[in-house]
Short mmCIF file of C-alpha atoms in Angstrom, two decimals:
data_model
loop_
_atom_site.label_atom_id
_atom_site.label_comp_id
_atom_site.label_asym_id
_atom_site.label_seq_id
_atom_site.Cartn_x
_atom_site.Cartn_y
_atom_site.Cartn_z
CA MET J 1 -140.78 102.35 -105.21
CA LYS J 2 -143.91 102.18 -107.17
CA PHE J 3 -144.45 102.23 -110.98
CA SER J 4 -146.24 101.02 -113.35
CA ASN J 5 -144.98 98.78 -116.78
CA ASP J 6 -147.80 101.19 -119.49
CA ASN J 7 -144.77 102.92 -120.43
CA LYS J 8 -142.50 101.75 -122.87
CA LEU J 9 -139.35 99.18 -122.29
CA LEU J 10 -136.35 99.69 -123.42
CA ALA J 11 -134.41 95.92 -124.06
CA LEU J 12 -130.36 96.40 -124.78
CA GLY J 13 -127.36 94.39 -125.41
CA GLN J 14 -125.55 92.42 -127.58
CA SER J 15 -128.87 90.22 -128.57
CA ALA J 16 -131.79 91.77 -126.43
CA ARG J 17 -134.17 89.14 -127.39
CA ALA J 18 -134.67 87.32 -124.57
CA VAL J 19 -135.02 89.82 -122.50
CA ALA J 20 -137.91 91.23 -124.80
CA LYS J 21 -139.23 88.02 -124.47
CA LEU J 22 -139.42 87.74 -120.78
CA ALA J 23 -140.36 91.11 -120.38
CA VAL J 24 -143.04 90.89 -123.20
CA ASP J 25 -144.21 87.75 -121.40
CA SER J 26 -145.25 90.17 -118.09
CA GLY J 27 -146.95 93.34 -119.88
CA TRP J 28 -144.32 95.22 -120.94
CA GLN J 29 -144.36 96.95 -124.22
CA VAL J 30 -140.60 96.62 -125.79
CA VAL J 31 -138.78 98.72 -127.29
CA THR J 32 -134.90 96.61 -128.64
CA ILE J 33 -131.47 98.24 -129.68
CA ASP J 34 -128.95 95.21 -130.21
CA VAL J 35 -126.39 93.95 -133.18
CA PHE J 36 -128.38 91.24 -135.03
CA ALA J 37 -132.24 92.63 -134.96
CA ASP J 38 -133.59 89.01 -135.50
CA VAL J 39 -136.83 88.01 -137.09
CA ASP J 40 -138.49 86.89 -133.86
CA THR J 41 -137.03 89.73 -131.79
CA GLN J 42 -138.92 91.85 -134.39
CA ASP J 43 -141.61 90.22 -133.77
CA LEU J 44 -141.42 90.87 -130.30
CA ALA J 45 -140.99 94.07 -130.06
CA VAL J 46 -142.83 97.88 -131.05
CA GLU J 47 -139.43 98.83 -132.81
CA ALA J 48 -136.28 96.79 -133.24
CA TYR J 49 -133.04 98.75 -133.82
CA ARG J 50 -130.00 96.79 -135.11
CA VAL J 51 -126.57 98.82 -134.14
CA ARG J 52 -123.33 98.18 -135.32
CA SER J 53 -121.78 97.53 -131.84
CA LEU J 54 -122.65 98.47 -128.12
CA ALA J 55 -120.10 101.25 -128.08
CA VAL J 56 -120.83 105.04 -127.90
CA GLU J 57 -120.73 106.34 -130.99
CA ASP J 58 -122.73 103.46 -132.73
CA LEU J 59 -125.93 103.35 -129.47
CA ARG J 60 -126.56 107.03 -129.20
CA PRO J 61 -128.10 107.42 -132.54
CA ALA J 62 -130.06 104.69 -131.98
CA LEU J 63 -130.80 106.12 -128.56
CA ASP J 64 -132.08 109.38 -129.63
CA GLU J 65 -134.31 107.81 -132.01
CA VAL J 66 -136.14 105.49 -130.03
CA MET J 67 -136.22 108.62 -127.13
CA ARG J 68 -137.46 110.69 -129.58
CA ARG J 69 -140.46 107.87 -130.97
CA HIS J 70 -140.90 106.05 -128.17
CA ALA J 71 -139.83 107.64 -124.41
CA PRO J 72 -138.90 105.08 -122.28
CA THR J 73 -138.75 105.20 -118.64
CA HIS J 74 -136.71 102.32 -118.11
CA CYS J 75 -134.43 100.29 -119.36
CA VAL J 76 -132.88 96.80 -119.24
CA TYR J 77 -129.56 95.48 -120.58
CA ALA J 78 -127.77 92.30 -121.30
CA SER J 79 -124.67 90.95 -122.45
CA GLY J 80 -122.16 93.14 -124.32
CA PHE J 81 -121.64 96.17 -122.02
CA GLU J 82 -118.54 94.37 -120.63
CA ALA J 83 -116.40 96.38 -122.77
CA ASN J 84 -118.64 98.90 -123.19
CA VAL J 85 -119.00 100.60 -119.88
CA ASP J 86 -118.71 103.81 -121.29
CA ALA J 87 -122.06 103.69 -122.95
CA LEU J 88 -124.11 102.14 -120.05
CA HIS J 89 -123.45 105.44 -117.60
CA ASP J 90 -124.63 107.62 -121.01
CA LEU J 91 -127.25 105.76 -120.87
CA SER J 92 -128.18 106.36 -117.02
CA LYS J 93 -128.37 109.50 -117.94
CA ARG J 94 -131.49 109.40 -120.14
CA LEU J 95 -132.88 106.31 -118.56
CA ILE J 96 -133.97 104.44 -115.02
CA ILE J 97 -131.82 101.21 -115.57
CA LEU J 98 -132.97 97.95 -114.23
CA GLY J 99 -130.56 96.21 -112.85
CA ASN J 100 -126.61 96.93 -111.17
CA SER J 101 -125.50 100.14 -112.25
CA PRO J 102 -122.29 100.97 -114.47
CA ASP J 103 -120.37 101.12 -111.98
CA CYS J 104 -121.48 98.35 -110.01
CA LEU J 105 -120.81 96.38 -113.64
CA ALA J 106 -116.84 97.77 -114.31
CA SER J 107 -116.11 96.94 -110.59
CA VAL J 108 -117.29 93.51 -111.39
CA CYS J 109 -115.57 93.29 -114.96
CA ASP J 110 -112.39 95.02 -113.48
CA ARG J 111 -110.60 91.70 -113.33
CA ASP J 112 -107.74 92.87 -111.22
CA ARG J 113 -110.44 93.72 -108.13
CA PHE J 114 -113.30 91.22 -109.25
CA PHE J 115 -109.94 87.98 -108.01
CA ARG J 116 -108.74 90.25 -105.31
CA ALA J 117 -111.88 90.08 -103.96
CA LEU J 118 -112.36 86.73 -104.66
CA ALA J 119 -108.92 86.10 -102.67
CA ASP J 120 -110.31 88.64 -100.13
CA LEU J 121 -113.67 86.55 -99.23
CA SER J 122 -111.92 83.25 -99.11
CA ILE J 123 -113.15 82.11 -102.75
CA PRO J 124 -111.15 79.59 -105.07
CA PHE J 125 -110.47 80.69 -108.12
CA PRO J 126 -107.64 79.48 -110.99
CA GLU J 127 -104.74 80.63 -110.62
CA THR J 128 -104.40 83.88 -112.58
CA GLY J 129 -101.94 86.92 -113.96
CA PHE J 130 -101.46 90.01 -115.80
CA VAL J 131 -97.95 89.67 -117.27
CA ALA J 132 -98.06 86.54 -119.58
CA PRO J 133 -96.52 83.00 -117.61
CA GLU J 134 -94.15 80.63 -118.16
CA PRO J 135 -95.33 77.97 -121.26
CA GLY J 136 -97.94 75.30 -120.04
CA LEU J 137 -101.80 75.01 -119.52
CA TRP J 138 -102.85 77.98 -119.36
CA LEU J 139 -105.79 80.07 -120.82
CA CYS J 140 -104.92 83.80 -122.58
CA LYS J 141 -108.74 85.58 -122.40
CA SER J 142 -109.66 89.27 -123.05
CA LEU J 143 -110.25 91.90 -119.76
CA HIS J 144 -113.13 92.94 -121.90
CA SER J 145 -115.48 89.60 -123.54
CA ALA J 146 -118.51 87.07 -122.78
CA GLY J 147 -119.41 83.62 -123.87
CA GLY J 148 -115.89 82.91 -124.12
CA MET J 149 -115.43 84.16 -127.65
CA ALA J 150 -112.09 86.07 -126.86
CA VAL J 151 -110.66 82.63 -124.33
CA GLY J 152 -107.86 80.88 -126.43
CA TRP J 153 -104.64 79.13 -125.63
CA GLN J 154 -101.83 80.95 -124.46
CA MET J 155 -99.64 80.85 -127.59
CA PRO J 156 -95.83 81.30 -127.90
CA LEU J 157 -95.50 84.94 -129.27
CA GLN J 158 -98.06 86.77 -127.77
CA ALA J 159 -97.06 89.96 -125.34
CA ALA J 160 -95.56 90.12 -121.84
CA ALA J 161 -97.84 92.03 -120.75
CA SER J 162 -101.39 93.42 -122.05
CA ASP J 163 -103.85 96.42 -121.26
CA SER J 164 -106.81 93.91 -122.82
CA LEU J 165 -105.33 90.34 -121.73
CA TYR J 166 -105.24 88.56 -118.95
CA TRP J 167 -103.92 84.47 -118.19
CA GLN J 168 -105.48 81.66 -116.72
CA ARG J 169 -104.01 78.16 -115.77
CA TYR J 170 -106.92 75.50 -117.31
CA GLN J 171 -108.82 73.36 -115.10
CA ASN J 172 -110.04 70.21 -115.99
CA GLY J 173 -113.89 70.13 -115.45
CA VAL J 174 -117.42 70.20 -115.61
CA VAL J 175 -118.40 74.13 -115.94
CA TYR J 176 -121.60 74.74 -114.04
CA SER J 177 -123.78 78.48 -113.51
CA ALA J 178 -125.82 79.25 -110.57
CA ALA J 179 -128.96 81.83 -111.45
CA PHE J 180 -129.75 84.31 -109.55
CA ILE J 181 -131.60 86.67 -108.45
CA ALA J 182 -130.28 89.69 -105.93
CA HIS J 183 -132.46 92.09 -103.57
CA ASN J 184 -132.07 93.99 -100.78
CA GLN J 185 -132.52 92.05 -99.05
CA GLY J 186 -129.66 89.39 -99.76
CA VAL J 187 -129.32 86.83 -103.03
CA ASP J 188 -132.09 83.94 -104.27
CA VAL J 189 -130.08 81.34 -106.33
CA MET J 190 -132.59 80.46 -108.80
CA GLY J 191 -131.12 77.05 -110.37
CA PHE J 192 -127.66 76.20 -111.02
CA ASN J 193 -127.34 74.96 -114.97
CA ARG J 194 -125.09 72.83 -116.39
CA GLN J 195 -123.52 75.11 -119.54
CA TRP J 196 -121.65 73.92 -122.74
CA SER J 197 -119.05 75.28 -124.45
CA VAL J 198 -118.04 74.37 -128.29
CA ALA J 199 -114.59 75.06 -130.62
CA VAL J 200 -115.78 77.54 -132.66
CA GLY J 201 -112.10 78.21 -135.43
CA ASP J 202 -109.29 78.92 -132.59
CA ARG J 203 -111.66 79.75 -129.84
CA PRO J 204 -112.11 76.50 -128.18
CA PHE J 205 -114.26 77.41 -125.44
CA VAL J 206 -117.40 79.43 -126.93
CA PHE J 207 -120.06 79.28 -124.62
CA ALA J 208 -122.67 76.90 -126.63
CA GLY J 209 -126.21 77.15 -123.97
CA ALA J 210 -127.23 75.86 -121.07
CA MET J 211 -129.76 73.02 -119.06
CA SER J 212 -131.72 74.61 -116.87
CA ASN J 213 -132.23 72.89 -112.44
CA VAL J 214 -129.53 70.05 -112.86
CA THR J 215 -128.45 68.64 -109.86
CA LEU J 216 -125.48 69.17 -107.57
CA PRO J 217 -124.79 68.13 -104.22
CA PRO J 218 -126.07 69.23 -101.46
CA ASP J 219 -122.44 70.18 -99.96
CA LEU J 220 -121.44 71.68 -103.09
CA ALA J 221 -125.07 73.67 -103.76
CA HIS J 222 -124.60 75.24 -99.77
CA ARG J 223 -120.25 76.41 -100.44
CA VAL J 224 -121.62 77.96 -103.79
CA GLU J 225 -125.12 79.02 -102.50
CA GLY J 226 -122.14 81.25 -100.04
CA TRP J 227 -119.35 82.37 -102.40
CA LEU J 228 -122.59 83.95 -104.23
CA ALA J 229 -124.12 85.52 -100.93
CA ALA J 230 -120.84 87.19 -100.11
CA LEU J 231 -120.02 88.88 -103.64
CA ALA J 232 -123.33 89.72 -103.69
CA ARG J 233 -122.56 91.83 -100.48
CA HIS J 234 -119.17 93.36 -101.43
CA PHE J 235 -120.12 94.72 -104.95
CA GLY J 236 -124.02 95.92 -104.15
CA LEU J 237 -125.43 93.23 -106.51
CA ARG J 238 -128.83 93.60 -108.03
CA GLY J 239 -131.71 92.04 -110.01
CA LEU J 240 -130.80 88.94 -111.90
CA GLY J 241 -127.07 87.68 -112.76
CA SER J 242 -125.27 84.32 -112.86
CA LEU J 243 -121.82 83.12 -111.02
CA ASP J 244 -120.17 80.62 -113.38
CA PHE J 245 -118.09 77.85 -111.78
CA ILE J 246 -116.31 74.84 -112.66
CA VAL J 247 -116.29 71.19 -110.97
CA ASP J 248 -113.54 67.82 -110.82
CA GLY J 249 -114.77 66.04 -108.27
CA ASP J 250 -114.12 67.98 -104.89
CA VAL J 251 -112.67 70.70 -106.62
CA CYS J 252 -114.59 74.30 -107.03
CA HIS J 253 -113.50 76.64 -108.64
CA VAL J 254 -115.13 80.11 -109.53
CA LEU J 255 -114.98 81.21 -113.45
CA GLU J 256 -116.46 84.38 -113.10
CA LEU J 257 -119.64 86.85 -111.93
CA ASN J 258 -122.04 88.00 -114.79
CA ALA J 259 -123.30 90.95 -113.36
CA ARG J 260 -126.48 91.72 -115.97
CA PHE J 261 -128.59 90.04 -117.53
CA SER J 262 -128.07 86.41 -118.52
CA ALA J 263 -129.80 84.92 -120.64
CA SER J 264 -129.55 81.08 -118.92
CA SER J 265 -132.54 83.72 -117.18
CA ALA J 266 -134.74 82.75 -119.81
CA LEU J 267 -134.63 78.65 -118.09
CA TYR J 268 -136.35 79.34 -115.51
CA GLY J 269 -140.37 80.68 -116.60
CA CYS J 270 -141.99 83.84 -116.99
CA ASP J 271 -141.66 85.07 -113.46
CA VAL J 272 -138.29 85.93 -112.93
CA PHE J 273 -138.64 89.43 -114.74
CA GLY J 274 -141.33 90.47 -112.69
CA ALA J 275 -139.26 89.49 -109.96
CA HIS J 276 -136.13 91.24 -110.92
CA VAL J 277 -137.68 94.29 -111.61
CA ALA J 278 -138.59 94.32 -108.23
CA ALA J 279 -135.88 92.83 -107.38
CA CYS J 280 -133.76 96.89 -108.69
CA VAL J 281 -136.57 98.64 -106.77
CA GLY J 282 -136.75 98.02 -103.47
CA ASP J 283 -140.37 95.69 -103.91
CA TYR J 284 -138.11 92.32 -104.08
CA ALA J 285 -141.04 89.63 -102.68
CA GLY J 286 -139.68 86.45 -104.26
CA CYS J 287 -139.84 84.70 -107.22
CA LYS J 288 -141.49 81.25 -108.38
CA VAL J 289 -139.43 79.01 -110.96
CA ASP J 290 -140.26 76.75 -112.94
CA ASP J 291 -138.94 73.80 -111.58
CA PHE J 292 -137.61 70.48 -114.42
CA PRO J 293 -135.22 70.76 -116.61
CA ARG J 294 -135.00 73.07 -119.37
CA ALA J 295 -132.22 73.88 -121.80
CA SER J 296 -131.23 76.51 -124.99
CA ARG J 297 -128.58 75.55 -127.26
CA VAL J 298 -126.89 77.68 -129.79
CA LEU J 299 -126.30 76.24 -133.23
CA PHE J 300 -123.44 77.56 -135.07
CA ALA J 301 -123.14 77.56 -138.88
CA ASP J 302 -120.38 74.35 -140.02
CA GLY J 303 -120.96 76.30 -143.99
CA ASP J 304 -121.03 80.12 -145.57
CA TRP J 305 -125.27 80.30 -145.28
CA VAL J 306 -127.59 82.21 -146.48
CA ILE J 307 -130.32 82.36 -144.80
CA PRO J 308 -133.85 80.69 -147.35
CA ARG J 309 -136.77 83.25 -147.70
CA ASP J 310 -139.95 80.72 -146.71
CA LEU J 311 -137.74 78.55 -144.16
CA PRO J 312 -140.35 76.63 -141.49
CA TRP J 313 -138.82 78.06 -138.57
CA PRO J 314 -140.31 76.04 -136.00
CA ASP J 315 -141.46 77.44 -132.63
CA TRP J 316 -138.30 76.11 -130.58
CA ALA J 317 -135.97 77.92 -133.19
CA VAL J 318 -135.54 81.53 -131.75
CA ASP J 319 -133.25 84.70 -132.23
CA ARG J 320 -134.17 83.39 -135.99
CA PRO J 321 -131.83 85.50 -138.93
CA GLN J 322 -133.23 88.16 -141.33
CA PRO J 323 -134.13 86.54 -144.95
CA GLY J 324 -131.40 86.70 -147.18
CA SER J 325 -128.85 86.86 -144.23
CA LEU J 326 -125.47 85.64 -145.27
CA ILE J 327 -124.27 83.14 -141.84
CA GLY J 328 -120.50 82.87 -141.99
CA LYS J 329 -118.95 79.27 -141.23
CA GLY J 330 -118.04 78.92 -137.48
CA LEU J 331 -121.68 82.17 -136.42
CA PRO J 332 -124.35 81.79 -134.61
CA LEU J 333 -127.08 80.28 -136.79
CA CYS J 334 -129.71 79.99 -133.98
CA SER J 335 -130.90 79.27 -131.12
CA ILE J 336 -132.93 75.77 -130.11
CA MET J 337 -135.56 75.32 -127.08
CA ALA J 338 -136.04 72.36 -125.22
CA ALA J 339 -137.60 71.39 -121.95
CA GLY J 340 -138.35 67.93 -120.21
CA PHE J 341 -139.00 65.60 -116.98
CA CYS J 342 -135.59 64.70 -116.86
CA GLU J 343 -132.48 65.69 -118.18
CA ALA J 344 -131.65 62.72 -120.52
CA ASP J 345 -134.88 64.18 -121.93
CA VAL J 346 -134.22 67.11 -122.43
CA SER J 347 -130.50 66.20 -123.92
CA GLU J 348 -132.23 63.55 -126.68
CA ARG J 349 -135.00 66.97 -127.44
CA LEU J 350 -132.28 69.01 -128.48
CA GLU J 351 -130.47 66.33 -130.28
CA HIS J 352 -133.29 66.29 -132.76
CA ALA J 353 -134.36 69.25 -132.82
CA GLU J 354 -130.80 70.28 -133.58
CA HIS J 355 -130.14 67.19 -136.53
CA PHE J 356 -134.00 69.04 -137.57
CA ILE J 357 -132.24 72.57 -137.84
CA ARG J 358 -129.49 71.07 -140.29
CA GLN J 359 -131.28 69.03 -142.69
CA LEU J 360 -133.10 72.69 -143.86
CA PHE J 361 -129.60 73.78 -145.08
CA GLN J 362 -128.36 70.42 -146.51
#
């Protein structure tokens, strides 16, 4: 299937900035719908729409306006639809989705089905249950969340069972992800990312960023690539995504499959968006990726901060809130980007960048 990118593309999700940036760099005109409408998202988009949530009742009026004013034919979605698959079904009636279908996303987000698939494919994962276990080192997770925003320690008075929760035994280790493109011939791993999390209030493992192109032992990399190939076949994946896993010595467990555009995809260069589109329409012929480490870190406010109107944002600060916005303690303030020749170089640049941003609010 061939089509032109002369028409406008709709990018939408909890935050549409990363999708919009890659799409614009690939030559698309982009309209966005998300819950932030950050300054840099508005700068990228032909028009940026802000919604309260991605629920059908909030999304549909904005979508009506987008269709009336801009008439896009295709869309790409990012995180946030894990809990709003019905909104994605609604979207698919009006636009061609460049990404996994609503049914595919629903299958991956069905935790019981996902973990049964892991078991059937002999892919290791932490001990998991849908009934509250005996007290111990267990994490309680939402069935429909992303980014660690609804992950906490098991609490004594939690319900024994819930339609919205599951429990997973805590695992020591380092969290990584495999950034991939799934296509009709299989799946290509673009690279491996080291992921970071921070404690924010009562949420101990909130996603705080990632560094691309980290080196894994060859046998571990080969093992993860095999698991990913099996999962891509099982669920019929298409396009960009990521597989999260945790490593402790020789032990590796799969944590989560993100069957949609992941922000870490942007760490591999501007060519990945064109490859994503090609994979989704059956024209995939490979993907050229940047092979040096690049990182993105989310900064959370350590107090209640009002964004000044004349704040001198540096170019490497993205997801910039609107001037005058109140960013409450523990909420995302912005993201910072860095690249370098090695992991240590990138880490040092991130530390300097974070210090610079926090000094702006002293």
